[in-house]
Amino acid sequence: MSSRVAYLGPAGTFTEQAVRQWDVGRAHEAWPAPTVPAAIAALREGDAEAAVVPFENSVEGSVPATLQALLEDARVRICEEILVEVQFDLLSRGSTTLGQVDVVATHPHAAAQTRDWLAQHLPRAELVQESSTARAAQAVAEGRYDAAIASPEAGAAYGLTPLARRIADRDGALTRFVLLRRDAPVPPSTGADRTTLVALIWQNRPGALLELLEQFAVRGIDLTRLESRPTGEGLGEYCFWIDADAHLSEARMSEALLGLRRTCRDVRFLGSYPRADGRVPAVPVHADEQAYREAREWLESL
Ligand SMILES: O=C(O)C(=O)C[C@]1(C(=O)O)C=C[C@@H](O)C=C1
């Protein structure tokens, strides 16, 4: 097994910033993958020991390429998460002026986060999608586009000049990155954990989604993300991506999982791991460990 950590490259992406902020970035050689699926494929095929990929952005939501690739191998698990503040510059080669920018390249998530700025300052520019912000910056350095929307770090990495700084429509946007491993044990509970699941409900059954949500509601588990995504099997066929504020080792979570397993067509467990912001959930007294222990003892005494 290679001791590399694969990440969405090239050098200068926000994903690389996440790798650097993590211990894994110090322990392993970082390998820039050309796309998110390529980073996850390297993990799957044993060419990397870990992979770091973008998962969710506070403005633009989840990263579809990551969700799609995660479903391809049941042995890939999320082991950690990290938050990185994202900020964008408009970068160009030395002498270019704003009036000379006809083609701008960037990642779709970055385009969405700078939409208003672009509409106001470059309303006629053509927008080209690249696999990452740093790839767009690299392509500008190669002379393929007039400008790129990327981080100041990418500008420095590819010798570009900022035509405009801090062009994000919303300040303080955060992207959540996840560290993936294959066949990894679930890390122990910290008291501030998250569990990521994908549930496939029985379609065309009235109340199936409500039944799914009840598994969490009655056990006092807060959901921080619920998203329906097409399964690809046909129109109207959806699965639900869930982030729940509890750890697999907690009774309320394991009971909720049993409930899901009984009532859903399929359930995929993607990991229980510490929340990057360390926020400890408020657990109602009827759902804490003591309440479950006492209920079990009562049942056994009957
Ligand atoms: O292109 C990059 O630099 C990335 O790391 C990817 C990514 C994303 O997928 O959302 C990460 C953070 C920003 O929101 C824009 C792009």
PDB file of C-alpha atoms and ligand atoms in Angstrom:
ATOM      1  CA  MET A   1       0.000   0.000   0.000  1.00  0.00           C
ATOM      2  CA  SER A   2       1.387   3.351  -1.025  1.00  0.00           C
ATOM      3  CA  SER A   3       1.779   5.861   1.801  1.00  0.00           C
ATOM      4  CA  ARG A   4       0.545   8.713  -0.376  1.00  0.00           C
ATOM      5  CA  VAL A   5      -2.477  10.880   0.298  1.00  0.00           C
ATOM      6  CA  ALA A   6      -4.352  11.623  -2.923  1.00  0.00           C
ATOM      7  CA  TYR A   7      -6.094  15.003  -3.181  1.00  0.00           C
ATOM      8  CA  LEU A   8      -7.915  17.093  -5.781  1.00  0.00           C
ATOM      9  CA  GLY A   9      -5.004  18.856  -7.482  1.00  0.00           C
ATOM     10  CA  PRO A  10      -2.991  20.353  -8.947  1.00  0.00           C
ATOM     11  CA  ALA A  11      -0.979  22.257  -6.313  1.00  0.00           C
ATOM     12  CA  GLY A  12      -2.805  25.384  -5.194  1.00  0.00           C
ATOM     13  CA  THR A  13      -6.335  23.980  -4.737  1.00  0.00           C
ATOM     14  CA  PHE A  14      -8.344  24.575  -1.583  1.00  0.00           C
ATOM     15  CA  THR A  15      -8.146  20.807  -1.150  1.00  0.00           C
ATOM     16  CA  GLU A  16      -4.361  21.117  -0.900  1.00  0.00           C
ATOM     17  CA  GLN A  17      -4.843  23.718   1.859  1.00  0.00           C
ATOM     18  CA  ALA A  18      -6.982  21.146   3.686  1.00  0.00           C
ATOM     19  CA  VAL A  19      -4.263  18.484   3.299  1.00  0.00           C
ATOM     20  CA  ARG A  20      -1.664  20.873   4.732  1.00  0.00           C
ATOM     21  CA  GLN A  21      -3.846  21.672   7.738  1.00  0.00           C
ATOM     22  CA  TRP A  22      -4.104  17.982   8.561  1.00  0.00           C
ATOM     23  CA  ASP A  23      -1.616  15.627  10.234  1.00  0.00           C
ATOM     24  CA  VAL A  24      -2.086  13.297   7.270  1.00  0.00           C
ATOM     25  CA  GLY A  25      -0.395  15.934   5.087  1.00  0.00           C
ATOM     26  CA  ARG A  26       2.704  15.734   7.257  1.00  0.00           C
ATOM     27  CA  ALA A  27       2.746  11.950   7.579  1.00  0.00           C
ATOM     28  CA  HIS A  28       2.278  11.118   3.890  1.00  0.00           C
ATOM     29  CA  GLU A  29       3.469  12.352   0.546  1.00  0.00           C
ATOM     30  CA  ALA A  30       0.655  14.384  -1.069  1.00  0.00           C
ATOM     31  CA  TRP A  31      -0.327  13.261  -4.574  1.00  0.00           C
ATOM     32  CA  PRO A  32      -2.358  15.689  -6.709  1.00  0.00           C
ATOM     33  CA  ALA A  33      -5.088  13.786  -8.579  1.00  0.00           C
ATOM     34  CA  PRO A  34      -6.596  15.420 -11.689  1.00  0.00           C
ATOM     35  CA  THR A  35     -10.210  14.976 -10.494  1.00  0.00           C
ATOM     36  CA  VAL A  36     -12.184  13.948  -7.397  1.00  0.00           C
ATOM     37  CA  PRO A  37     -13.062  10.508  -8.874  1.00  0.00           C
ATOM     38  CA  ALA A  38      -9.357   9.976  -9.688  1.00  0.00           C
ATOM     39  CA  ALA A  39      -8.380  10.740  -6.071  1.00  0.00           C
ATOM     40  CA  ILE A  40     -10.956   8.238  -4.781  1.00  0.00           C
ATOM     41  CA  ALA A  41      -9.959   5.662  -7.436  1.00  0.00           C
ATOM     42  CA  ALA A  42      -6.323   5.901  -6.237  1.00  0.00           C
ATOM     43  CA  LEU A  43      -7.544   5.018  -2.748  1.00  0.00           C
ATOM     44  CA  ARG A  44      -9.721   2.210  -4.060  1.00  0.00           C
ATOM     45  CA  GLU A  45      -6.906   0.676  -6.075  1.00  0.00           C
ATOM     46  CA  GLY A  46      -4.319   0.887  -3.295  1.00  0.00           C
ATOM     47  CA  ASP A  47      -2.274   3.636  -4.997  1.00  0.00           C
ATOM     48  CA  ALA A  48      -2.945   5.898  -2.016  1.00  0.00           C
ATOM     49  CA  GLU A  49      -3.475   5.238   1.674  1.00  0.00           C
ATOM     50  CA  ALA A  50      -5.865   8.146   2.135  1.00  0.00           C
ATOM     51  CA  ALA A  51      -7.717  10.685  -0.005  1.00  0.00           C
ATOM     52  CA  VAL A  52      -8.824  14.233   0.744  1.00  0.00           C
ATOM     53  CA  VAL A  53     -11.763  15.602  -1.252  1.00  0.00           C
ATOM     54  CA  PRO A  54     -14.197  18.542  -0.978  1.00  0.00           C
ATOM     55  CA  PHE A  55     -17.580  17.492   0.420  1.00  0.00           C
ATOM     56  CA  GLU A  56     -19.775  20.500   1.128  1.00  0.00           C
ATOM     57  CA  ASN A  57     -19.629  24.281   0.826  1.00  0.00           C
ATOM     58  CA  SER A  58     -21.570  26.694   3.034  1.00  0.00           C
ATOM     59  CA  VAL A  59     -22.825  28.663   0.021  1.00  0.00           C
ATOM     60  CA  GLU A  60     -23.102  26.161  -2.822  1.00  0.00           C
ATOM     61  CA  GLY A  61     -23.882  22.943  -0.957  1.00  0.00           C
ATOM     62  CA  SER A  62     -22.465  19.488  -1.543  1.00  0.00           C
ATOM     63  CA  VAL A  63     -19.957  18.530  -4.216  1.00  0.00           C
ATOM     64  CA  PRO A  64     -21.756  16.124  -6.593  1.00  0.00           C
ATOM     65  CA  ALA A  65     -18.527  14.570  -7.936  1.00  0.00           C
ATOM     66  CA  THR A  66     -17.591  13.524  -4.392  1.00  0.00           C
ATOM     67  CA  LEU A  67     -21.013  12.088  -3.531  1.00  0.00           C
ATOM     68  CA  GLN A  68     -21.079  10.120  -6.776  1.00  0.00           C
ATOM     69  CA  ALA A  69     -17.565   8.694  -6.353  1.00  0.00           C
ATOM     70  CA  LEU A  70     -18.175   7.782  -2.696  1.00  0.00           C
ATOM     71  CA  LEU A  71     -20.975   5.429  -3.668  1.00  0.00           C
ATOM     72  CA  GLU A  72     -18.727   3.357  -5.880  1.00  0.00           C
ATOM     73  CA  ASP A  73     -16.902   1.412  -3.171  1.00  0.00           C
ATOM     74  CA  ALA A  74     -18.569   0.298   0.060  1.00  0.00           C
ATOM     75  CA  ARG A  75     -15.140  -0.056   1.708  1.00  0.00           C
ATOM     76  CA  VAL A  76     -14.314   3.652   1.472  1.00  0.00           C
ATOM     77  CA  ARG A  77     -15.081   5.471   4.724  1.00  0.00           C
ATOM     78  CA  ILE A  78     -14.972   9.053   5.953  1.00  0.00           C
ATOM     79  CA  CYS A  79     -12.573   9.170   8.927  1.00  0.00           C
ATOM     80  CA  GLU A  80     -12.141  12.917   9.550  1.00  0.00           C
ATOM     81  CA  GLU A  81     -13.420  16.268   8.366  1.00  0.00           C
ATOM     82  CA  ILE A  82     -11.863  19.719   8.264  1.00  0.00           C
ATOM     83  CA  LEU A  83     -13.187  23.200   7.468  1.00  0.00           C
ATOM     84  CA  VAL A  84     -11.308  25.650   5.240  1.00  0.00           C
ATOM     85  CA  GLU A  85     -12.351  29.257   4.668  1.00  0.00           C
ATOM     86  CA  VAL A  86     -12.514  29.882   0.932  1.00  0.00           C
ATOM     87  CA  GLN A  87     -11.768  33.228  -0.653  1.00  0.00           C
ATOM     88  CA  PHE A  88     -11.299  33.943  -4.338  1.00  0.00           C
ATOM     89  CA  ASP A  89      -9.191  36.307  -6.455  1.00  0.00           C
ATOM     90  CA  LEU A  90      -9.501  37.009 -10.173  1.00  0.00           C
ATOM     91  CA  LEU A  91      -6.061  36.051 -11.456  1.00  0.00           C
ATOM     92  CA  SER A  92      -4.397  36.839 -14.741  1.00  0.00           C
ATOM     93  CA  ARG A  93      -1.050  37.116 -16.499  1.00  0.00           C
ATOM     94  CA  GLY A  94       0.932  40.254 -15.679  1.00  0.00           C
ATOM     95  CA  SER A  95      -0.185  42.870 -18.211  1.00  0.00           C
ATOM     96  CA  THR A  96      -3.867  41.866 -18.675  1.00  0.00           C
ATOM     97  CA  THR A  97      -6.481  44.456 -17.668  1.00  0.00           C
ATOM     98  CA  LEU A  98     -10.086  43.760 -16.634  1.00  0.00           C
ATOM     99  CA  GLY A  99     -11.296  45.125 -19.993  1.00  0.00           C
ATOM    100  CA  GLN A 100      -9.229  42.477 -21.815  1.00  0.00           C
ATOM    101  CA  VAL A 101     -10.814  39.526 -20.025  1.00  0.00           C
ATOM    102  CA  ASP A 102     -13.071  37.614 -22.442  1.00  0.00           C
ATOM    103  CA  VAL A 103     -12.736  34.091 -21.015  1.00  0.00           C
ATOM    104  CA  VAL A 104     -12.682  33.207 -17.300  1.00  0.00           C
ATOM    105  CA  ALA A 105     -12.003  29.676 -16.047  1.00  0.00           C
ATOM    106  CA  THR A 106     -12.739  28.133 -12.666  1.00  0.00           C
ATOM    107  CA  HIS A 107     -14.354  25.259 -10.773  1.00  0.00           C
ATOM    108  CA  PRO A 108     -18.209  25.246 -10.864  1.00  0.00           C
ATOM    109  CA  HIS A 109     -18.404  25.764  -7.061  1.00  0.00           C
ATOM    110  CA  ALA A 110     -16.149  28.811  -7.280  1.00  0.00           C
ATOM    111  CA  ALA A 111     -18.196  30.197 -10.207  1.00  0.00           C
ATOM    112  CA  ALA A 112     -21.361  29.868  -8.125  1.00  0.00           C
ATOM    113  CA  GLN A 113     -19.752  31.717  -5.208  1.00  0.00           C
ATOM    114  CA  THR A 114     -18.672  34.677  -7.381  1.00  0.00           C
ATOM    115  CA  ARG A 115     -21.768  34.860  -9.626  1.00  0.00           C
ATOM    116  CA  ASP A 116     -22.851  38.376  -8.596  1.00  0.00           C
ATOM    117  CA  TRP A 117     -19.335  39.792  -8.853  1.00  0.00           C
ATOM    118  CA  LEU A 118     -18.959  38.345 -12.362  1.00  0.00           C
ATOM    119  CA  ALA A 119     -22.374  39.663 -13.448  1.00  0.00           C
ATOM    120  CA  GLN A 120     -21.406  43.125 -12.262  1.00  0.00           C
ATOM    121  CA  HIS A 121     -17.780  43.332 -13.439  1.00  0.00           C
ATOM    122  CA  LEU A 122     -17.494  40.901 -16.368  1.00  0.00           C
ATOM    123  CA  PRO A 123     -21.070  40.504 -17.681  1.00  0.00           C
ATOM    124  CA  ARG A 124     -19.960  39.524 -21.180  1.00  0.00           C
ATOM    125  CA  ALA A 125     -17.111  37.160 -20.277  1.00  0.00           C
ATOM    126  CA  GLU A 126     -17.398  33.478 -21.220  1.00  0.00           C
ATOM    127  CA  LEU A 127     -17.138  31.179 -18.214  1.00  0.00           C
ATOM    128  CA  VAL A 128     -15.267  27.896 -18.684  1.00  0.00           C
ATOM    129  CA  GLN A 129     -15.417  25.077 -16.127  1.00  0.00           C
ATOM    130  CA  GLU A 130     -12.236  23.361 -15.002  1.00  0.00           C
ATOM    131  CA  SER A 131     -11.728  20.402 -12.649  1.00  0.00           C
ATOM    132  CA  SER A 132     -10.413  22.682  -9.876  1.00  0.00           C
ATOM    133  CA  THR A 133      -9.635  26.342  -9.226  1.00  0.00           C
ATOM    134  CA  ALA A 134      -5.883  25.631  -9.338  1.00  0.00           C
ATOM    135  CA  ARG A 135      -6.221  23.798 -12.664  1.00  0.00           C
ATOM    136  CA  ALA A 136      -7.905  26.942 -14.016  1.00  0.00           C
ATOM    137  CA  ALA A 137      -5.023  29.093 -12.699  1.00  0.00           C
ATOM    138  CA  GLN A 138      -2.496  26.724 -14.263  1.00  0.00           C
ATOM    139  CA  ALA A 139      -4.329  26.949 -17.606  1.00  0.00           C
ATOM    140  CA  VAL A 140      -4.214  30.769 -17.459  1.00  0.00           C
ATOM    141  CA  ALA A 141      -0.444  30.595 -16.877  1.00  0.00           C
ATOM    142  CA  GLU A 142      -0.252  28.348 -19.976  1.00  0.00           C
ATOM    143  CA  GLY A 143      -2.090  31.054 -21.955  1.00  0.00           C
ATOM    144  CA  ARG A 144      -5.335  29.070 -22.495  1.00  0.00           C
ATOM    145  CA  TYR A 145      -7.695  31.564 -20.796  1.00  0.00           C
ATOM    146  CA  ASP A 146      -7.561  35.252 -19.903  1.00  0.00           C
ATOM    147  CA  ALA A 147      -8.284  34.871 -16.197  1.00  0.00           C
ATOM    148  CA  ALA A 148      -9.022  32.345 -13.461  1.00  0.00           C
ATOM    149  CA  ILE A 149     -11.027  32.497 -10.255  1.00  0.00           C
ATOM    150  CA  ALA A 150      -8.873  30.790  -7.646  1.00  0.00           C
ATOM    151  CA  SER A 151      -7.176  31.281  -4.291  1.00  0.00           C
ATOM    152  CA  PRO A 152      -4.349  33.780  -3.737  1.00  0.00           C
ATOM    153  CA  GLU A 153      -2.144  30.692  -3.078  1.00  0.00           C
ATOM    154  CA  ALA A 154      -2.911  29.380  -6.577  1.00  0.00           C
ATOM    155  CA  GLY A 155      -2.005  32.821  -7.985  1.00  0.00           C
ATOM    156  CA  ALA A 156       1.373  32.634  -6.235  1.00  0.00           C
ATOM    157  CA  ALA A 157       1.931  29.002  -7.331  1.00  0.00           C
ATOM    158  CA  TYR A 158       1.437  29.816 -11.022  1.00  0.00           C
ATOM    159  CA  GLY A 159       2.979  33.305 -11.077  1.00  0.00           C
ATOM    160  CA  LEU A 160      -0.312  35.117 -11.769  1.00  0.00           C
ATOM    161  CA  THR A 161      -1.316  38.661 -10.800  1.00  0.00           C
ATOM    162  CA  PRO A 162      -4.566  39.462  -8.993  1.00  0.00           C
ATOM    163  CA  LEU A 163      -6.810  41.647 -11.179  1.00  0.00           C
ATOM    164  CA  ALA A 164      -9.293  41.813  -8.304  1.00  0.00           C
ATOM    165  CA  ARG A 165      -9.044  40.480  -4.775  1.00  0.00           C
ATOM    166  CA  ARG A 166     -11.659  38.890  -2.504  1.00  0.00           C
ATOM    167  CA  ILE A 167     -14.395  38.636  -5.123  1.00  0.00           C
ATOM    168  CA  ALA A 168     -16.641  36.108  -3.328  1.00  0.00           C
ATOM    169  CA  ASP A 169     -20.269  37.249  -3.088  1.00  0.00           C
ATOM    170  CA  ARG A 170     -20.392  36.179   0.551  1.00  0.00           C
ATOM    171  CA  ASP A 171     -17.624  36.624   3.091  1.00  0.00           C
ATOM    172  CA  GLY A 172     -16.616  33.814   5.398  1.00  0.00           C
ATOM    173  CA  ALA A 173     -17.679  30.911   3.146  1.00  0.00           C
ATOM    174  CA  LEU A 174     -16.466  27.556   4.411  1.00  0.00           C
ATOM    175  CA  THR A 175     -15.813  24.318   2.579  1.00  0.00           C
ATOM    176  CA  ARG A 176     -15.882  21.042   4.445  1.00  0.00           C
ATOM    177  CA  PHE A 177     -13.287  18.529   3.294  1.00  0.00           C
ATOM    178  CA  VAL A 178     -13.269  14.860   4.226  1.00  0.00           C
ATOM    179  CA  LEU A 179     -10.402  12.449   4.758  1.00  0.00           C
ATOM    180  CA  LEU A 180     -11.182   9.031   3.308  1.00  0.00           C
ATOM    181  CA  ARG A 181      -9.588   5.680   4.034  1.00  0.00           C
ATOM    182  CA  ARG A 182     -10.338   2.158   2.880  1.00  0.00           C
ATOM    183  CA  ASP A 183     -11.381  -0.566   5.339  1.00  0.00           C
ATOM    184  CA  ALA A 184     -10.656   1.847   8.196  1.00  0.00           C
ATOM    185  CA  PRO A 185     -12.033   1.204  11.687  1.00  0.00           C
ATOM    186  CA  VAL A 186     -14.557   3.755  12.961  1.00  0.00           C
ATOM    187  CA  PRO A 187     -12.673   6.302  15.097  1.00  0.00           C
ATOM    188  CA  PRO A 188     -13.759   6.378  18.760  1.00  0.00           C
ATOM    189  CA  SER A 189     -16.488   8.778  19.849  1.00  0.00           C
ATOM    190  CA  THR A 190     -15.362  12.231  20.994  1.00  0.00           C
ATOM    191  CA  GLY A 191     -18.788  13.453  22.171  1.00  0.00           C
ATOM    192  CA  ALA A 192     -18.974  15.820  19.182  1.00  0.00           C
ATOM    193  CA  ASP A 193     -19.364  13.488  16.216  1.00  0.00           C
ATOM    194  CA  ARG A 194     -21.161  13.153  12.951  1.00  0.00           C
ATOM    195  CA  THR A 195     -22.405  10.097  11.074  1.00  0.00           C
ATOM    196  CA  THR A 196     -22.830  10.144   7.310  1.00  0.00           C
ATOM    197  CA  LEU A 197     -25.330   7.757   5.727  1.00  0.00           C
ATOM    198  CA  VAL A 198     -27.069   7.156   2.427  1.00  0.00           C
ATOM    199  CA  ALA A 199     -30.550   5.632   2.644  1.00  0.00           C
ATOM    200  CA  LEU A 200     -32.567   4.232  -0.195  1.00  0.00           C
ATOM    201  CA  ILE A 201     -36.248   4.258   0.730  1.00  0.00           C
ATOM    202  CA  TRP A 202     -38.962   2.142  -0.861  1.00  0.00           C
ATOM    203  CA  GLN A 203     -40.268   4.408  -3.624  1.00  0.00           C
ATOM    204  CA  ASN A 204     -43.943   5.086  -4.165  1.00  0.00           C
ATOM    205  CA  ARG A 205     -44.827   4.262  -0.585  1.00  0.00           C
ATOM    206  CA  PRO A 206     -46.655   7.135   1.098  1.00  0.00           C
ATOM    207  CA  GLY A 207     -44.884   8.233   4.275  1.00  0.00           C
ATOM    208  CA  ALA A 208     -41.575   6.464   3.497  1.00  0.00           C
ATOM    209  CA  LEU A 209     -39.548   9.657   3.972  1.00  0.00           C
ATOM    210  CA  LEU A 210     -41.439  10.511   7.149  1.00  0.00           C
ATOM    211  CA  GLU A 211     -40.665   7.023   8.462  1.00  0.00           C
ATOM    212  CA  LEU A 212     -36.981   7.614   7.734  1.00  0.00           C
ATOM    213  CA  LEU A 213     -36.966  10.952   9.563  1.00  0.00           C
ATOM    214  CA  GLU A 214     -38.815   9.462  12.539  1.00  0.00           C
ATOM    215  CA  GLN A 215     -35.907   7.077  13.157  1.00  0.00           C
ATOM    216  CA  PHE A 216     -33.849  10.116  14.101  1.00  0.00           C
ATOM    217  CA  ALA A 217     -36.538  12.343  15.614  1.00  0.00           C
ATOM    218  CA  VAL A 218     -37.746   9.856  18.237  1.00  0.00           C
ATOM    219  CA  ARG A 219     -34.151   9.190  19.292  1.00  0.00           C
ATOM    220  CA  GLY A 220     -33.238  12.860  19.737  1.00  0.00           C
ATOM    221  CA  ILE A 221     -30.747  12.963  16.857  1.00  0.00           C
ATOM    222  CA  ASP A 222     -30.272  16.261  15.065  1.00  0.00           C
ATOM    223  CA  LEU A 223     -29.729  16.105  11.295  1.00  0.00           C
ATOM    224  CA  THR A 224     -27.340  18.677   9.849  1.00  0.00           C
ATOM    225  CA  ARG A 225     -27.821  17.698   6.215  1.00  0.00           C
ATOM    226  CA  LEU A 226     -30.563  15.860   4.333  1.00  0.00           C
ATOM    227  CA  GLU A 227     -30.272  15.773   0.600  1.00  0.00           C
ATOM    228  CA  SER A 228     -32.026  13.773  -2.069  1.00  0.00           C
ATOM    229  CA  ARG A 229     -29.904  12.646  -5.009  1.00  0.00           C
ATOM    230  CA  PRO A 230     -30.960  10.610  -8.032  1.00  0.00           C
ATOM    231  CA  THR A 231     -29.878   6.963  -7.936  1.00  0.00           C
ATOM    232  CA  GLY A 232     -29.488   6.905 -11.713  1.00  0.00           C
ATOM    233  CA  GLU A 233     -31.977   4.022 -11.957  1.00  0.00           C
ATOM    234  CA  GLY A 234     -34.754   6.131 -13.463  1.00  0.00           C
ATOM    235  CA  LEU A 235     -36.773   9.315 -13.100  1.00  0.00           C
ATOM    236  CA  GLY A 236     -38.139   9.701  -9.589  1.00  0.00           C
ATOM    237  CA  GLU A 237     -35.640   7.218  -8.082  1.00  0.00           C
ATOM    238  CA  TYR A 238     -33.816   9.021  -5.278  1.00  0.00           C
ATOM    239  CA  CYS A 239     -31.579   8.192  -2.346  1.00  0.00           C
ATOM    240  CA  PHE A 240     -31.154  10.400   0.739  1.00  0.00           C
ATOM    241  CA  TRP A 241     -27.819  11.624   2.002  1.00  0.00           C
ATOM    242  CA  ILE A 242     -27.888  12.220   5.734  1.00  0.00           C
ATOM    243  CA  ASP A 243     -25.468  13.807   8.199  1.00  0.00           C
ATOM    244  CA  ALA A 244     -26.595  13.040  11.735  1.00  0.00           C
ATOM    245  CA  ASP A 245     -25.152  14.512  14.932  1.00  0.00           C
ATOM    246  CA  ALA A 246     -24.303  11.269  16.740  1.00  0.00           C
ATOM    247  CA  HIS A 247     -21.683   8.494  16.770  1.00  0.00           C
ATOM    248  CA  LEU A 248     -22.207   4.862  15.797  1.00  0.00           C
ATOM    249  CA  SER A 249     -21.221   3.768  19.319  1.00  0.00           C
ATOM    250  CA  GLU A 250     -24.091   5.754  20.920  1.00  0.00           C
ATOM    251  CA  ALA A 251     -27.209   3.737  21.667  1.00  0.00           C
ATOM    252  CA  ARG A 252     -29.506   6.323  20.049  1.00  0.00           C
ATOM    253  CA  MET A 253     -27.497   6.103  16.794  1.00  0.00           C
ATOM    254  CA  SER A 254     -27.188   2.318  16.651  1.00  0.00           C
ATOM    255  CA  GLU A 255     -30.939   1.991  17.352  1.00  0.00           C
ATOM    256  CA  ALA A 256     -31.692   4.522  14.607  1.00  0.00           C
ATOM    257  CA  LEU A 257     -29.503   2.517  12.217  1.00  0.00           C
ATOM    258  CA  LEU A 258     -31.373  -0.679  13.083  1.00  0.00           C
ATOM    259  CA  GLY A 259     -34.631   1.163  12.410  1.00  0.00           C
ATOM    260  CA  LEU A 260     -33.363   2.385   9.048  1.00  0.00           C
ATOM    261  CA  ARG A 261     -32.087  -1.057   8.118  1.00  0.00           C
ATOM    262  CA  ARG A 262     -35.529  -2.522   8.840  1.00  0.00           C
ATOM    263  CA  THR A 263     -37.535   0.123   7.001  1.00  0.00           C
ATOM    264  CA  CYS A 264     -35.349   1.158   4.035  1.00  0.00           C
ATOM    265  CA  ARG A 265     -34.501  -0.672   0.846  1.00  0.00           C
ATOM    266  CA  ASP A 266     -30.782  -0.140   1.513  1.00  0.00           C
ATOM    267  CA  VAL A 267     -28.565   1.805   3.915  1.00  0.00           C
ATOM    268  CA  ARG A 268     -24.942   2.716   3.338  1.00  0.00           C
ATOM    269  CA  PHE A 269     -22.802   3.694   6.346  1.00  0.00           C
ATOM    270  CA  LEU A 270     -20.088   6.151   5.278  1.00  0.00           C
ATOM    271  CA  GLY A 271     -18.540   6.820   8.655  1.00  0.00           C
ATOM    272  CA  SER A 272     -18.761   8.264  12.160  1.00  0.00           C
ATOM    273  CA  TYR A 273     -16.080  10.868  12.781  1.00  0.00           C
ATOM    274  CA  PRO A 274     -15.394  13.968  14.910  1.00  0.00           C
ATOM    275  CA  ARG A 275     -17.079  17.231  13.923  1.00  0.00           C
ATOM    276  CA  ALA A 276     -14.464  19.761  12.805  1.00  0.00           C
ATOM    277  CA  ASP A 277     -16.122  22.553  14.800  1.00  0.00           C
ATOM    278  CA  GLY A 278     -16.241  20.414  17.972  1.00  0.00           C
ATOM    279  CA  ARG A 279     -19.891  21.357  18.604  1.00  0.00           C
ATOM    280  CA  VAL A 280     -21.360  19.033  21.221  1.00  0.00           C
ATOM    281  CA  PRO A 281     -25.002  18.159  20.487  1.00  0.00           C
ATOM    282  CA  ALA A 282     -27.684  18.684  23.121  1.00  0.00           C
ATOM    283  CA  VAL A 283     -29.023  15.165  23.765  1.00  0.00           C
ATOM    284  CA  PRO A 284     -32.533  15.019  25.269  1.00  0.00           C
ATOM    285  CA  VAL A 285     -32.658  13.072  28.548  1.00  0.00           C
ATOM    286  CA  HIS A 286     -34.895  10.401  27.011  1.00  0.00           C
ATOM    287  CA  ALA A 287     -32.191   9.643  24.421  1.00  0.00           C
ATOM    288  CA  ASP A 288     -28.915   9.687  26.367  1.00  0.00           C
ATOM    289  CA  GLU A 289     -26.862   6.575  27.170  1.00  0.00           C
ATOM    290  CA  GLN A 290     -28.322   6.279  30.664  1.00  0.00           C
ATOM    291  CA  ALA A 291     -31.901   6.334  29.354  1.00  0.00           C
ATOM    292  CA  TYR A 292     -31.133   3.518  26.898  1.00  0.00           C
ATOM    293  CA  ARG A 293     -29.273   1.503  29.568  1.00  0.00           C
ATOM    294  CA  GLU A 294     -32.141   1.817  32.046  1.00  0.00           C
ATOM    295  CA  ALA A 295     -34.722   0.871  29.401  1.00  0.00           C
ATOM    296  CA  ARG A 296     -32.673  -2.218  28.444  1.00  0.00           C
ATOM    297  CA  GLU A 297     -32.285  -3.249  32.099  1.00  0.00           C
ATOM    298  CA  TRP A 298     -36.019  -2.846  32.599  1.00  0.00           C
ATOM    299  CA  LEU A 299     -36.742  -5.030  29.550  1.00  0.00           C
ATOM    300  CA  GLU A 300     -34.343  -7.707  30.741  1.00  0.00           C
ATOM    301  CA  SER A 301     -35.980  -7.709  34.166  1.00  0.00           C
ATOM    302  CA  LEU A 302     -39.380  -8.608  32.743  1.00  0.00           C
TER     303      LEU A 302
HETATM  304  O1  LIG B   1     -11.009  23.738  -6.864  1.00  0.00           O
HETATM  305  C1  LIG B   1     -10.557  23.720  -5.719  1.00  0.00           C
HETATM  306  O2  LIG B   1      -9.620  24.457  -5.351  1.00  0.00           O
HETATM  307  C2  LIG B   1     -11.124  22.781  -4.763  1.00  0.00           C
HETATM  308  O3  LIG B   1     -10.470  22.402  -3.810  1.00  0.00           O
HETATM  309  C3  LIG B   1     -12.550  22.352  -4.978  1.00  0.00           C
HETATM  310  C4  LIG B   1     -13.603  23.289  -4.409  1.00  0.00           C
HETATM  311  C5  LIG B   1     -15.007  22.568  -4.401  1.00  0.00           C
HETATM  312  O4  LIG B   1     -15.142  21.484  -4.917  1.00  0.00           O
HETATM  313  O5  LIG B   1     -15.928  23.171  -3.855  1.00  0.00           O
HETATM  314  C6  LIG B   1     -13.289  23.599  -3.026  1.00  0.00           C
HETATM  315  C7  LIG B   1     -13.595  24.772  -2.440  1.00  0.00           C
HETATM  316  C8  LIG B   1     -14.227  25.888  -3.193  1.00  0.00           C
HETATM  317  O6  LIG B   1     -15.578  25.959  -2.791  1.00  0.00           O
HETATM  318  C9  LIG B   1     -14.162  25.694  -4.664  1.00  0.00           C
HETATM  319  C10 LIG B   1     -13.761  24.509  -5.211  1.00  0.00           C
END
